[in-house]
Amino acid sequence: MASFSFGAGNARKLATIPLYAAGRIFTLLVPRTPDEWVFGCAVGIGDGALALWEVAAADDRPAVWLVGSRREATDAAARGIRAVPKRSLQGLWRTARARVIVVTHGFGDVNRYAVSGGLVVQLWHGIPLKRIGLDSPETLRVPGAIAATPAAGVVRTLLRTMYRRAARRIRILPAASHLVRGRLESAFGLRDADVPVTGEPRVDVLSRGTAAVRRAEARAAIGRAVPRATPAARFVLYAPTWRDGAPDPAVPTAHEWTSIVDVLTRHDATLLVRSHPLGAGEYRPPFPTDRVLPLGSDLVADVTPLLPGLDALVTDYSSLAFDAALVPLPTLFLAPDVEEYARRRGFYGAYADVAGDDCAVEWGQTAAQLDALLGDAAEHGRRVDRAAALSARVHAFHDGRNAERVYRAILAGAVPAPAAGIADALRGAAGRRGPDDARPREGTG
């Protein structure tokens, strides 16, 4: 069963309006420090927050990580990261006092009631393909108990107002490219100056060092996370996206499982299944096999560093397709509900612009495509070229220094200059001469 839906989330948001109001009063009374930072991330100690933390720590920036579980606290301690519980009084105080607040998903990554007045850096957690934020009707879904009542319209308007006001607190939201920048500005209702093109810190790990070293390190990490996997096997990751609380329609049938495992066995491959952490799907074959193994968020909080160790990705609407393009990793698209999903959630641009014209709608097609990908060098090369072309469209930087650019943007915004804003300071830092120049080239920064 799915663990979250926008309707349920919005119901909780409406119920906590008094707490948000109290938090706003609290932050007006508590002065913020000149330079202390707090970090938080919904998936744990990872993602873009960790990449930015490492840059800030190297500069001796006073900072603390706000954790939401014992596991996160343990992971933070193992990395030498100072951490406090975000839902504690100390977490409230640290958030209220921080000059800079770094999140990757939402204000709940830190103490959500104390972010007002801080310089909020929303790193986000992937390039959007499906519509998000204010661009998606799902974001403003009215709780089920209200949806059929005359109050639905009023509640929807209230939710939109709340989302817009929350988004206005964001001072910096880094974009991977100018193409992505437009999507983020629209989804969050932000100005150009708030969405600098710096590249995403979360994908720096996919550009640092040599491809051989990245692959060796990623395969070693996969081996630690999934010890049952054959070390020399090919790895295929299946990563379906979250369907807003609805069941996943792509769970294979018994017959499809047989076809999938036959292909995997033929090519000595293992399918690693990563359901979205906000959803659930029954991805267990109805017969014993080590060719299909789970790789959920309980095993690996942040899957991005593992991408270079894979041989293929299968997904539907996940932003992982854009991350994988940096490797570049061949990607197969399986979307049995693409028409319904486009109607209900919507895409930025046409889905075929990313998935191509050979998107599968059932596992039989996907198994055949995977068979060709793993067995035909020419088909493998074609898929790699497609991934590289996608990367060129959505990633302006490929130098592993995105976190450094974001860090400089934060410093520029934390202490406002008399005649320069964040965008002006970043333009100089990133080597951009003006709006009419070509987009930043690889290696700039």
PDB file of C-alpha atoms in Angstrom, residues 75-364:
ATOM      1  CA  ASP A  75      24.961   7.823   9.638  1.00  0.00           C
ATOM      2  CA  ALA A  76      25.800  11.423  10.542  1.00  0.00           C
ATOM      3  CA  ALA A  77      28.055  10.338  13.402  1.00  0.00           C
ATOM      4  CA  ALA A  78      29.872   7.903  11.112  1.00  0.00           C
ATOM      5  CA  ARG A  79      30.712  10.817   8.813  1.00  0.00           C
ATOM      6  CA  GLY A  80      31.733  13.096  11.668  1.00  0.00           C
ATOM      7  CA  ILE A  81      28.702  15.339  11.089  1.00  0.00           C
ATOM      8  CA  ARG A  82      27.229  17.170  14.063  1.00  0.00           C
ATOM      9  CA  ALA A  83      23.516  16.371  14.226  1.00  0.00           C
ATOM     10  CA  VAL A  84      20.453  17.120  16.352  1.00  0.00           C
ATOM     11  CA  PRO A  85      16.863  15.808  16.084  1.00  0.00           C
ATOM     12  CA  LYS A  86      14.868  18.156  13.882  1.00  0.00           C
ATOM     13  CA  ARG A  87      11.603  17.668  15.779  1.00  0.00           C
ATOM     14  CA  SER A  88      13.169  18.482  19.158  1.00  0.00           C
ATOM     15  CA  LEU A  89      13.334  21.839  20.920  1.00  0.00           C
ATOM     16  CA  GLN A  90      16.997  21.953  19.972  1.00  0.00           C
ATOM     17  CA  GLY A  91      16.068  21.372  16.336  1.00  0.00           C
ATOM     18  CA  LEU A  92      13.528  24.195  16.528  1.00  0.00           C
ATOM     19  CA  TRP A  93      16.121  26.494  18.095  1.00  0.00           C
ATOM     20  CA  ARG A  94      18.907  25.639  15.645  1.00  0.00           C
ATOM     21  CA  THR A  95      16.599  26.210  12.665  1.00  0.00           C
ATOM     22  CA  ALA A  96      15.350  29.512  14.107  1.00  0.00           C
ATOM     23  CA  ARG A  97      18.908  30.720  14.730  1.00  0.00           C
ATOM     24  CA  ALA A  98      20.479  29.607  11.438  1.00  0.00           C
ATOM     25  CA  ARG A  99      21.334  32.208   8.832  1.00  0.00           C
ATOM     26  CA  VAL A 100      21.282  29.613   6.014  1.00  0.00           C
ATOM     27  CA  ILE A 101      18.819  26.710   5.828  1.00  0.00           C
ATOM     28  CA  VAL A 102      19.576  23.943   3.302  1.00  0.00           C
ATOM     29  CA  VAL A 103      16.869  21.433   2.279  1.00  0.00           C
ATOM     30  CA  THR A 104      16.376  18.979  -0.580  1.00  0.00           C
ATOM     31  CA  HIS A 105      12.662  18.165  -0.486  1.00  0.00           C
ATOM     32  CA  GLY A 106      10.760  20.607   1.710  1.00  0.00           C
ATOM     33  CA  PHE A 107      10.854  22.601   4.907  1.00  0.00           C
ATOM     34  CA  GLY A 108      10.170  19.390   6.813  1.00  0.00           C
ATOM     35  CA  ASP A 109      13.775  18.379   6.088  1.00  0.00           C
ATOM     36  CA  VAL A 110      14.643  20.711   8.988  1.00  0.00           C
ATOM     37  CA  ASN A 111      12.213  22.041  11.606  1.00  0.00           C
ATOM     38  CA  ARG A 112       9.432  23.253   9.346  1.00  0.00           C
ATOM     39  CA  TYR A 113       8.045  25.777  11.844  1.00  0.00           C
ATOM     40  CA  ALA A 114      11.220  27.869  12.127  1.00  0.00           C
ATOM     41  CA  VAL A 115      12.389  28.575   8.579  1.00  0.00           C
ATOM     42  CA  SER A 116      10.880  32.046   8.200  1.00  0.00           C
ATOM     43  CA  GLY A 117      13.540  34.742   8.038  1.00  0.00           C
ATOM     44  CA  GLY A 118      16.407  32.458   7.085  1.00  0.00           C
ATOM     45  CA  LEU A 119      18.124  32.253   3.722  1.00  0.00           C
ATOM     46  CA  VAL A 120      16.448  29.083   2.436  1.00  0.00           C
ATOM     47  CA  VAL A 121      18.412  27.041  -0.098  1.00  0.00           C
ATOM     48  CA  GLN A 122      16.105  24.489  -1.757  1.00  0.00           C
ATOM     49  CA  LEU A 123      18.402  22.077  -3.623  1.00  0.00           C
ATOM     50  CA  TRP A 124      15.493  19.931  -4.784  1.00  0.00           C
ATOM     51  CA  HIS A 125      16.066  16.254  -5.630  1.00  0.00           C
ATOM     52  CA  GLY A 126      16.102  15.855  -9.378  1.00  0.00           C
ATOM     53  CA  ILE A 127      15.308  17.459 -12.710  1.00  0.00           C
ATOM     54  CA  PRO A 128      11.532  17.380 -13.111  1.00  0.00           C
ATOM     55  CA  LEU A 129      10.028  15.470 -16.017  1.00  0.00           C
ATOM     56  CA  LYS A 130       6.569  15.204 -14.466  1.00  0.00           C
ATOM     57  CA  ARG A 131       5.008  18.507 -13.410  1.00  0.00           C
ATOM     58  CA  ILE A 132       5.647  19.505  -9.817  1.00  0.00           C
ATOM     59  CA  GLY A 133       4.656  22.193  -7.354  1.00  0.00           C
ATOM     60  CA  LEU A 134       2.254  24.833  -8.593  1.00  0.00           C
ATOM     61  CA  ASP A 135       2.369  23.345 -12.102  1.00  0.00           C
ATOM     62  CA  SER A 136       0.777  20.074 -10.979  1.00  0.00           C
ATOM     63  CA  PRO A 137      -2.901  19.659 -10.087  1.00  0.00           C
ATOM     64  CA  GLU A 138      -1.856  16.921  -7.647  1.00  0.00           C
ATOM     65  CA  THR A 139      -0.024  19.397  -5.428  1.00  0.00           C
ATOM     66  CA  LEU A 140      -3.308  21.140  -4.644  1.00  0.00           C
ATOM     67  CA  ARG A 141      -5.374  17.982  -4.243  1.00  0.00           C
ATOM     68  CA  VAL A 142      -8.104  18.582  -1.671  1.00  0.00           C
ATOM     69  CA  PRO A 143      -8.398  16.028   1.174  1.00  0.00           C
ATOM     70  CA  GLY A 144     -10.942  13.323   0.390  1.00  0.00           C
ATOM     71  CA  ALA A 145     -13.338  14.306   3.164  1.00  0.00           C
ATOM     72  CA  ILE A 146     -13.644  17.801   1.664  1.00  0.00           C
ATOM     73  CA  ALA A 147     -13.371  17.084  -2.069  1.00  0.00           C
ATOM     74  CA  ALA A 148     -17.107  16.426  -2.553  1.00  0.00           C
ATOM     75  CA  THR A 149     -18.281  19.367  -0.442  1.00  0.00           C
ATOM     76  CA  PRO A 150     -18.948  23.022  -1.384  1.00  0.00           C
ATOM     77  CA  ALA A 151     -15.823  23.939   0.606  1.00  0.00           C
ATOM     78  CA  ALA A 152     -13.496  22.217  -1.894  1.00  0.00           C
ATOM     79  CA  GLY A 153     -12.899  25.354  -3.957  1.00  0.00           C
ATOM     80  CA  VAL A 154     -12.132  27.472  -0.911  1.00  0.00           C
ATOM     81  CA  VAL A 155      -9.733  24.884   0.474  1.00  0.00           C
ATOM     82  CA  ARG A 156      -7.966  24.568  -2.885  1.00  0.00           C
ATOM     83  CA  THR A 157      -7.482  28.337  -2.985  1.00  0.00           C
ATOM     84  CA  LEU A 158      -6.149  28.269   0.575  1.00  0.00           C
ATOM     85  CA  LEU A 159      -3.681  25.506  -0.334  1.00  0.00           C
ATOM     86  CA  ARG A 160      -2.458  27.434  -3.367  1.00  0.00           C
ATOM     87  CA  THR A 161      -1.916  30.518  -1.223  1.00  0.00           C
ATOM     88  CA  MET A 162       0.004  28.484   1.350  1.00  0.00           C
ATOM     89  CA  TYR A 163       2.232  26.903  -1.288  1.00  0.00           C
ATOM     90  CA  ARG A 164       2.976  30.259  -2.907  1.00  0.00           C
ATOM     91  CA  ARG A 165       3.807  31.896   0.410  1.00  0.00           C
ATOM     92  CA  ALA A 166       6.038  28.972   1.367  1.00  0.00           C
ATOM     93  CA  ALA A 167       7.859  29.127  -1.975  1.00  0.00           C
ATOM     94  CA  ARG A 168       8.530  32.837  -1.507  1.00  0.00           C
ATOM     95  CA  ARG A 169      10.785  31.947   1.421  1.00  0.00           C
ATOM     96  CA  ILE A 170      13.190  30.210  -0.979  1.00  0.00           C
ATOM     97  CA  ARG A 171      16.120  32.444  -1.810  1.00  0.00           C
ATOM     98  CA  ILE A 172      18.201  30.033  -3.894  1.00  0.00           C
ATOM     99  CA  LEU A 173      17.032  27.046  -5.935  1.00  0.00           C
ATOM    100  CA  PRO A 174      19.910  25.817  -8.155  1.00  0.00           C
ATOM    101  CA  ALA A 175      19.099  24.690 -11.692  1.00  0.00           C
ATOM    102  CA  ALA A 176      20.956  22.152 -13.807  1.00  0.00           C
ATOM    103  CA  SER A 177      20.563  24.263 -16.961  1.00  0.00           C
ATOM    104  CA  HIS A 178      18.563  27.110 -18.448  1.00  0.00           C
ATOM    105  CA  LEU A 179      16.008  24.590 -19.717  1.00  0.00           C
ATOM    106  CA  VAL A 180      15.480  23.263 -16.194  1.00  0.00           C
ATOM    107  CA  ARG A 181      15.533  26.760 -14.736  1.00  0.00           C
ATOM    108  CA  GLY A 182      12.289  27.649 -16.480  1.00  0.00           C
ATOM    109  CA  ARG A 183      10.559  24.585 -15.035  1.00  0.00           C
ATOM    110  CA  LEU A 184      11.664  25.359 -11.496  1.00  0.00           C
ATOM    111  CA  GLU A 185      10.708  29.026 -11.722  1.00  0.00           C
ATOM    112  CA  SER A 186       7.238  28.030 -12.860  1.00  0.00           C
ATOM    113  CA  ALA A 187       6.774  25.212 -10.346  1.00  0.00           C
ATOM    114  CA  PHE A 188       7.835  27.299  -7.349  1.00  0.00           C
ATOM    115  CA  GLY A 189       6.707  30.732  -8.519  1.00  0.00           C
ATOM    116  CA  LEU A 190      10.230  32.154  -8.231  1.00  0.00           C
ATOM    117  CA  ARG A 191      12.154  34.949  -9.948  1.00  0.00           C
ATOM    118  CA  ASP A 192      15.124  34.461 -12.264  1.00  0.00           C
ATOM    119  CA  ALA A 193      17.460  35.755  -9.555  1.00  0.00           C
ATOM    120  CA  ASP A 194      16.336  32.992  -7.189  1.00  0.00           C
ATOM    121  CA  VAL A 195      17.087  30.164  -9.637  1.00  0.00           C
ATOM    122  CA  PRO A 196      20.744  30.412 -10.684  1.00  0.00           C
ATOM    123  CA  VAL A 197      22.158  27.979 -13.230  1.00  0.00           C
ATOM    124  CA  THR A 198      24.891  26.271 -11.226  1.00  0.00           C
ATOM    125  CA  GLY A 199      24.285  22.595 -11.835  1.00  0.00           C
ATOM    126  CA  GLU A 200      22.919  20.258  -9.161  1.00  0.00           C
ATOM    127  CA  PRO A 201      25.238  19.387  -6.247  1.00  0.00           C
ATOM    128  CA  ARG A 202      23.601  15.959  -5.992  1.00  0.00           C
ATOM    129  CA  VAL A 203      25.123  14.789  -9.298  1.00  0.00           C
ATOM    130  CA  ASP A 204      28.692  15.986  -8.727  1.00  0.00           C
ATOM    131  CA  VAL A 205      29.556  12.405  -7.789  1.00  0.00           C
ATOM    132  CA  LEU A 206      28.785  11.378 -11.394  1.00  0.00           C
ATOM    133  CA  SER A 207      31.401  13.716 -12.873  1.00  0.00           C
ATOM    134  CA  ARG A 208      34.351  13.574 -10.480  1.00  0.00           C
ATOM    135  CA  GLY A 209      37.397  11.447 -11.248  1.00  0.00           C
ATOM    136  CA  THR A 210      37.616   8.943 -14.092  1.00  0.00           C
ATOM    137  CA  ALA A 211      34.786   6.807 -15.422  1.00  0.00           C
ATOM    138  CA  ALA A 212      36.695   3.645 -14.455  1.00  0.00           C
ATOM    139  CA  VAL A 213      37.113   4.761 -10.847  1.00  0.00           C
ATOM    140  CA  ARG A 214      33.475   5.854 -10.588  1.00  0.00           C
ATOM    141  CA  ARG A 215      32.307   2.477 -11.889  1.00  0.00           C
ATOM    142  CA  ALA A 216      34.577   0.498  -9.554  1.00  0.00           C
ATOM    143  CA  GLU A 217      33.450   2.480  -6.517  1.00  0.00           C
ATOM    144  CA  ALA A 218      29.770   2.199  -7.493  1.00  0.00           C
ATOM    145  CA  ARG A 219      29.959  -1.572  -8.021  1.00  0.00           C
ATOM    146  CA  ALA A 220      31.672  -1.976  -4.670  1.00  0.00           C
ATOM    147  CA  ALA A 221      28.846   0.011  -3.046  1.00  0.00           C
ATOM    148  CA  ILE A 222      26.247  -2.179  -4.773  1.00  0.00           C
ATOM    149  CA  GLY A 223      28.029  -5.266  -3.484  1.00  0.00           C
ATOM    150  CA  ARG A 224      27.904  -3.940   0.087  1.00  0.00           C
ATOM    151  CA  ALA A 225      24.212  -3.083  -0.194  1.00  0.00           C
ATOM    152  CA  VAL A 226      23.186  -6.329  -1.936  1.00  0.00           C
ATOM    153  CA  PRO A 227      25.638  -9.027  -0.838  1.00  0.00           C
ATOM    154  CA  ARG A 228      23.557 -11.772  -2.485  1.00  0.00           C
ATOM    155  CA  ALA A 229      24.267 -10.309  -5.913  1.00  0.00           C
ATOM    156  CA  THR A 230      26.929 -12.016  -8.026  1.00  0.00           C
ATOM    157  CA  PRO A 231      29.934  -9.630  -8.034  1.00  0.00           C
ATOM    158  CA  ALA A 232      30.669 -10.082 -11.749  1.00  0.00           C
ATOM    159  CA  ALA A 233      27.033  -9.840 -12.850  1.00  0.00           C
ATOM    160  CA  ARG A 234      25.563  -7.057 -14.911  1.00  0.00           C
ATOM    161  CA  PHE A 235      23.244  -4.833 -12.907  1.00  0.00           C
ATOM    162  CA  VAL A 236      19.951  -3.425 -14.172  1.00  0.00           C
ATOM    163  CA  LEU A 237      18.103  -0.983 -11.921  1.00  0.00           C
ATOM    164  CA  TYR A 238      14.329  -0.771 -12.041  1.00  0.00           C
ATOM    165  CA  ALA A 239      13.140   2.491 -10.479  1.00  0.00           C
ATOM    166  CA  PRO A 240       9.434   3.286 -10.899  1.00  0.00           C
ATOM    167  CA  THR A 241       8.297   6.723  -9.798  1.00  0.00           C
ATOM    168  CA  TRP A 242       5.761   7.607  -7.149  1.00  0.00           C
ATOM    169  CA  ARG A 243       2.175   7.697  -8.370  1.00  0.00           C
ATOM    170  CA  ASP A 244       0.765  10.124  -5.827  1.00  0.00           C
ATOM    171  CA  GLY A 245      -0.569   7.400  -3.558  1.00  0.00           C
ATOM    172  CA  ALA A 246      -2.005   5.168  -6.298  1.00  0.00           C
ATOM    173  CA  PRO A 247      -0.867   1.547  -6.869  1.00  0.00           C
ATOM    174  CA  ASP A 248       1.891   0.937  -9.415  1.00  0.00           C
ATOM    175  CA  PRO A 249       0.333  -0.534 -12.593  1.00  0.00           C
ATOM    176  CA  ALA A 250       3.665  -1.965 -13.789  1.00  0.00           C
ATOM    177  CA  VAL A 251       4.020  -4.789 -11.255  1.00  0.00           C
ATOM    178  CA  PRO A 252       4.832  -7.836 -13.454  1.00  0.00           C
ATOM    179  CA  THR A 253       2.501 -10.797 -13.821  1.00  0.00           C
ATOM    180  CA  ALA A 254       3.779 -14.330 -13.192  1.00  0.00           C
ATOM    181  CA  HIS A 255       4.277 -14.838 -16.932  1.00  0.00           C
ATOM    182  CA  GLU A 256       6.148 -11.541 -17.233  1.00  0.00           C
ATOM    183  CA  TRP A 257       8.396 -12.483 -14.325  1.00  0.00           C
ATOM    184  CA  THR A 258       9.378 -15.624 -16.205  1.00  0.00           C
ATOM    185  CA  SER A 259      10.314 -13.600 -19.310  1.00  0.00           C
ATOM    186  CA  ILE A 260      12.287 -11.088 -17.234  1.00  0.00           C
ATOM    187  CA  VAL A 261      14.282 -13.736 -15.377  1.00  0.00           C
ATOM    188  CA  ASP A 262      14.956 -15.629 -18.623  1.00  0.00           C
ATOM    189  CA  VAL A 263      16.576 -12.507 -20.108  1.00  0.00           C
ATOM    190  CA  LEU A 264      18.536 -11.823 -16.939  1.00  0.00           C
ATOM    191  CA  THR A 265      19.821 -15.383 -16.790  1.00  0.00           C
ATOM    192  CA  ARG A 266      20.829 -15.364 -20.452  1.00  0.00           C
ATOM    193  CA  HIS A 267      22.999 -12.291 -19.936  1.00  0.00           C
ATOM    194  CA  ASP A 268      24.182 -13.051 -16.378  1.00  0.00           C
ATOM    195  CA  ALA A 269      22.372  -9.983 -15.087  1.00  0.00           C
ATOM    196  CA  THR A 270      20.617  -9.032 -11.853  1.00  0.00           C
ATOM    197  CA  LEU A 271      17.564  -6.776 -11.639  1.00  0.00           C
ATOM    198  CA  LEU A 272      17.792  -4.425  -8.653  1.00  0.00           C
ATOM    199  CA  VAL A 273      14.331  -3.146  -7.742  1.00  0.00           C
ATOM    200  CA  ARG A 274      14.000   0.276  -6.132  1.00  0.00           C
ATOM    201  CA  SER A 275      10.423   1.248  -5.431  1.00  0.00           C
ATOM    202  CA  HIS A 276       9.855   4.908  -4.628  1.00  0.00           C
ATOM    203  CA  PRO A 277      10.206   5.525  -0.849  1.00  0.00           C
ATOM    204  CA  LEU A 278       6.740   7.168  -0.774  1.00  0.00           C
ATOM    205  CA  GLY A 279       5.074   4.245  -2.544  1.00  0.00           C
ATOM    206  CA  ALA A 280       5.055   0.469  -2.547  1.00  0.00           C
ATOM    207  CA  GLY A 281       4.917  -2.292  -5.107  1.00  0.00           C
ATOM    208  CA  GLU A 282       5.042  -6.082  -4.976  1.00  0.00           C
ATOM    209  CA  TYR A 283       8.186  -6.704  -6.986  1.00  0.00           C
ATOM    210  CA  ARG A 284       8.858 -10.274  -5.904  1.00  0.00           C
ATOM    211  CA  PRO A 285       8.832 -13.071  -8.480  1.00  0.00           C
ATOM    212  CA  PRO A 286       6.454 -15.937  -7.590  1.00  0.00           C
ATOM    213  CA  PHE A 287       9.377 -18.380  -7.655  1.00  0.00           C
ATOM    214  CA  PRO A 288      12.832 -18.496  -5.995  1.00  0.00           C
ATOM    215  CA  THR A 289      15.576 -16.566  -7.812  1.00  0.00           C
ATOM    216  CA  ASP A 290      18.591 -14.418  -7.052  1.00  0.00           C
ATOM    217  CA  ARG A 291      18.200 -12.636 -10.383  1.00  0.00           C
ATOM    218  CA  VAL A 292      15.793 -10.108  -8.824  1.00  0.00           C
ATOM    219  CA  LEU A 293      16.869  -8.382  -5.610  1.00  0.00           C
ATOM    220  CA  PRO A 294      15.544  -5.352  -3.706  1.00  0.00           C
ATOM    221  CA  LEU A 295      17.578  -2.155  -3.498  1.00  0.00           C
ATOM    222  CA  GLY A 296      15.178   0.014  -1.522  1.00  0.00           C
ATOM    223  CA  SER A 297      15.854   3.188   0.416  1.00  0.00           C
ATOM    224  CA  ASP A 298      16.208   1.016   3.529  1.00  0.00           C
ATOM    225  CA  LEU A 299      19.398  -0.396   1.988  1.00  0.00           C
ATOM    226  CA  VAL A 300      20.696   2.667   0.118  1.00  0.00           C
ATOM    227  CA  ALA A 301      19.347   6.096   1.028  1.00  0.00           C
ATOM    228  CA  ASP A 302      20.841   7.835  -2.021  1.00  0.00           C
ATOM    229  CA  VAL A 303      21.083   5.737  -5.177  1.00  0.00           C
ATOM    230  CA  THR A 304      22.740   8.384  -7.357  1.00  0.00           C
ATOM    231  CA  PRO A 305      26.358   7.405  -6.536  1.00  0.00           C
ATOM    232  CA  LEU A 306      25.536   3.824  -7.610  1.00  0.00           C
ATOM    233  CA  LEU A 307      24.512   4.722 -11.157  1.00  0.00           C
ATOM    234  CA  PRO A 308      28.008   4.325 -12.707  1.00  0.00           C
ATOM    235  CA  GLY A 309      28.034   0.706 -11.500  1.00  0.00           C
ATOM    236  CA  LEU A 310      24.900  -0.192 -13.459  1.00  0.00           C
ATOM    237  CA  ASP A 311      24.591  -1.523 -16.991  1.00  0.00           C
ATOM    238  CA  ALA A 312      21.060  -0.288 -17.640  1.00  0.00           C
ATOM    239  CA  LEU A 313      18.181   1.608 -16.047  1.00  0.00           C
ATOM    240  CA  VAL A 314      14.475   0.871 -16.437  1.00  0.00           C
ATOM    241  CA  THR A 315      12.085   3.582 -15.302  1.00  0.00           C
ATOM    242  CA  ASP A 316       8.917   5.435 -16.218  1.00  0.00           C
ATOM    243  CA  TYR A 317       8.830   9.102 -15.169  1.00  0.00           C
ATOM    244  CA  SER A 318      11.639   9.254 -12.627  1.00  0.00           C
ATOM    245  CA  SER A 319      14.200  12.053 -12.633  1.00  0.00           C
ATOM    246  CA  LEU A 320      16.814   9.286 -12.365  1.00  0.00           C
ATOM    247  CA  ALA A 321      16.721   9.178 -16.162  1.00  0.00           C
ATOM    248  CA  PHE A 322      18.354  12.617 -16.217  1.00  0.00           C
ATOM    249  CA  ASP A 323      20.924  11.602 -13.600  1.00  0.00           C
ATOM    250  CA  ALA A 324      21.731   8.419 -15.516  1.00  0.00           C
ATOM    251  CA  ALA A 325      22.265  10.459 -18.670  1.00  0.00           C
ATOM    252  CA  LEU A 326      25.372  11.982 -17.060  1.00  0.00           C
ATOM    253  CA  VAL A 327      27.050   8.554 -16.800  1.00  0.00           C
ATOM    254  CA  PRO A 328      25.890   8.042 -19.651  1.00  0.00           C
ATOM    255  CA  LEU A 329      23.773   4.998 -18.810  1.00  0.00           C
ATOM    256  CA  PRO A 330      21.406   3.368 -21.331  1.00  0.00           C
ATOM    257  CA  THR A 331      17.817   3.738 -20.162  1.00  0.00           C
ATOM    258  CA  LEU A 332      14.647   1.847 -21.074  1.00  0.00           C
ATOM    259  CA  PHE A 333      11.263   3.427 -20.425  1.00  0.00           C
ATOM    260  CA  LEU A 334       8.267   1.392 -19.245  1.00  0.00           C
ATOM    261  CA  ALA A 335       5.078   3.426 -18.849  1.00  0.00           C
ATOM    262  CA  PRO A 336       1.834   1.426 -19.036  1.00  0.00           C
ATOM    263  CA  ASP A 337      -0.215   4.393 -17.782  1.00  0.00           C
ATOM    264  CA  VAL A 338       1.431   7.204 -19.741  1.00  0.00           C
ATOM    265  CA  GLU A 339      -1.814   8.677 -21.098  1.00  0.00           C
ATOM    266  CA  GLU A 340      -3.540   8.653 -17.710  1.00  0.00           C
ATOM    267  CA  TYR A 341      -0.432  10.002 -16.002  1.00  0.00           C
ATOM    268  CA  ALA A 342      -0.122  12.814 -18.533  1.00  0.00           C
ATOM    269  CA  ARG A 343      -3.756  13.757 -17.927  1.00  0.00           C
ATOM    270  CA  ARG A 344      -3.578  13.594 -14.149  1.00  0.00           C
ATOM    271  CA  ARG A 345      -0.044  14.829 -13.432  1.00  0.00           C
ATOM    272  CA  GLY A 346       1.305  16.238 -16.697  1.00  0.00           C
ATOM    273  CA  PHE A 347       4.831  16.553 -18.142  1.00  0.00           C
ATOM    274  CA  TYR A 348       7.223  19.343 -18.961  1.00  0.00           C
ATOM    275  CA  GLY A 349       7.359  19.076 -22.734  1.00  0.00           C
ATOM    276  CA  ALA A 350       6.437  15.849 -24.501  1.00  0.00           C
ATOM    277  CA  TYR A 351       7.202  12.545 -22.789  1.00  0.00           C
ATOM    278  CA  ALA A 352       8.587  11.205 -26.067  1.00  0.00           C
ATOM    279  CA  ASP A 353      11.236  13.947 -26.015  1.00  0.00           C
ATOM    280  CA  VAL A 354      12.855  12.066 -23.142  1.00  0.00           C
ATOM    281  CA  ALA A 355      11.629   8.485 -23.531  1.00  0.00           C
ATOM    282  CA  GLY A 356      11.857   8.316 -27.327  1.00  0.00           C
ATOM    283  CA  ASP A 357       9.279   6.768 -29.625  1.00  0.00           C
ATOM    284  CA  ASP A 358       9.872   3.192 -28.419  1.00  0.00           C
ATOM    285  CA  CYS A 359       8.616   3.463 -24.853  1.00  0.00           C
ATOM    286  CA  ALA A 360       7.244   0.122 -23.651  1.00  0.00           C
ATOM    287  CA  VAL A 361       3.785  -0.241 -22.149  1.00  0.00           C
ATOM    288  CA  GLU A 362       4.207  -3.740 -20.715  1.00  0.00           C
ATOM    289  CA  TRP A 363       7.011  -5.926 -19.399  1.00  0.00           C
ATOM    290  CA  GLY A 364       7.082  -8.224 -22.442  1.00  0.00           C
TER     291      GLY A 364
END
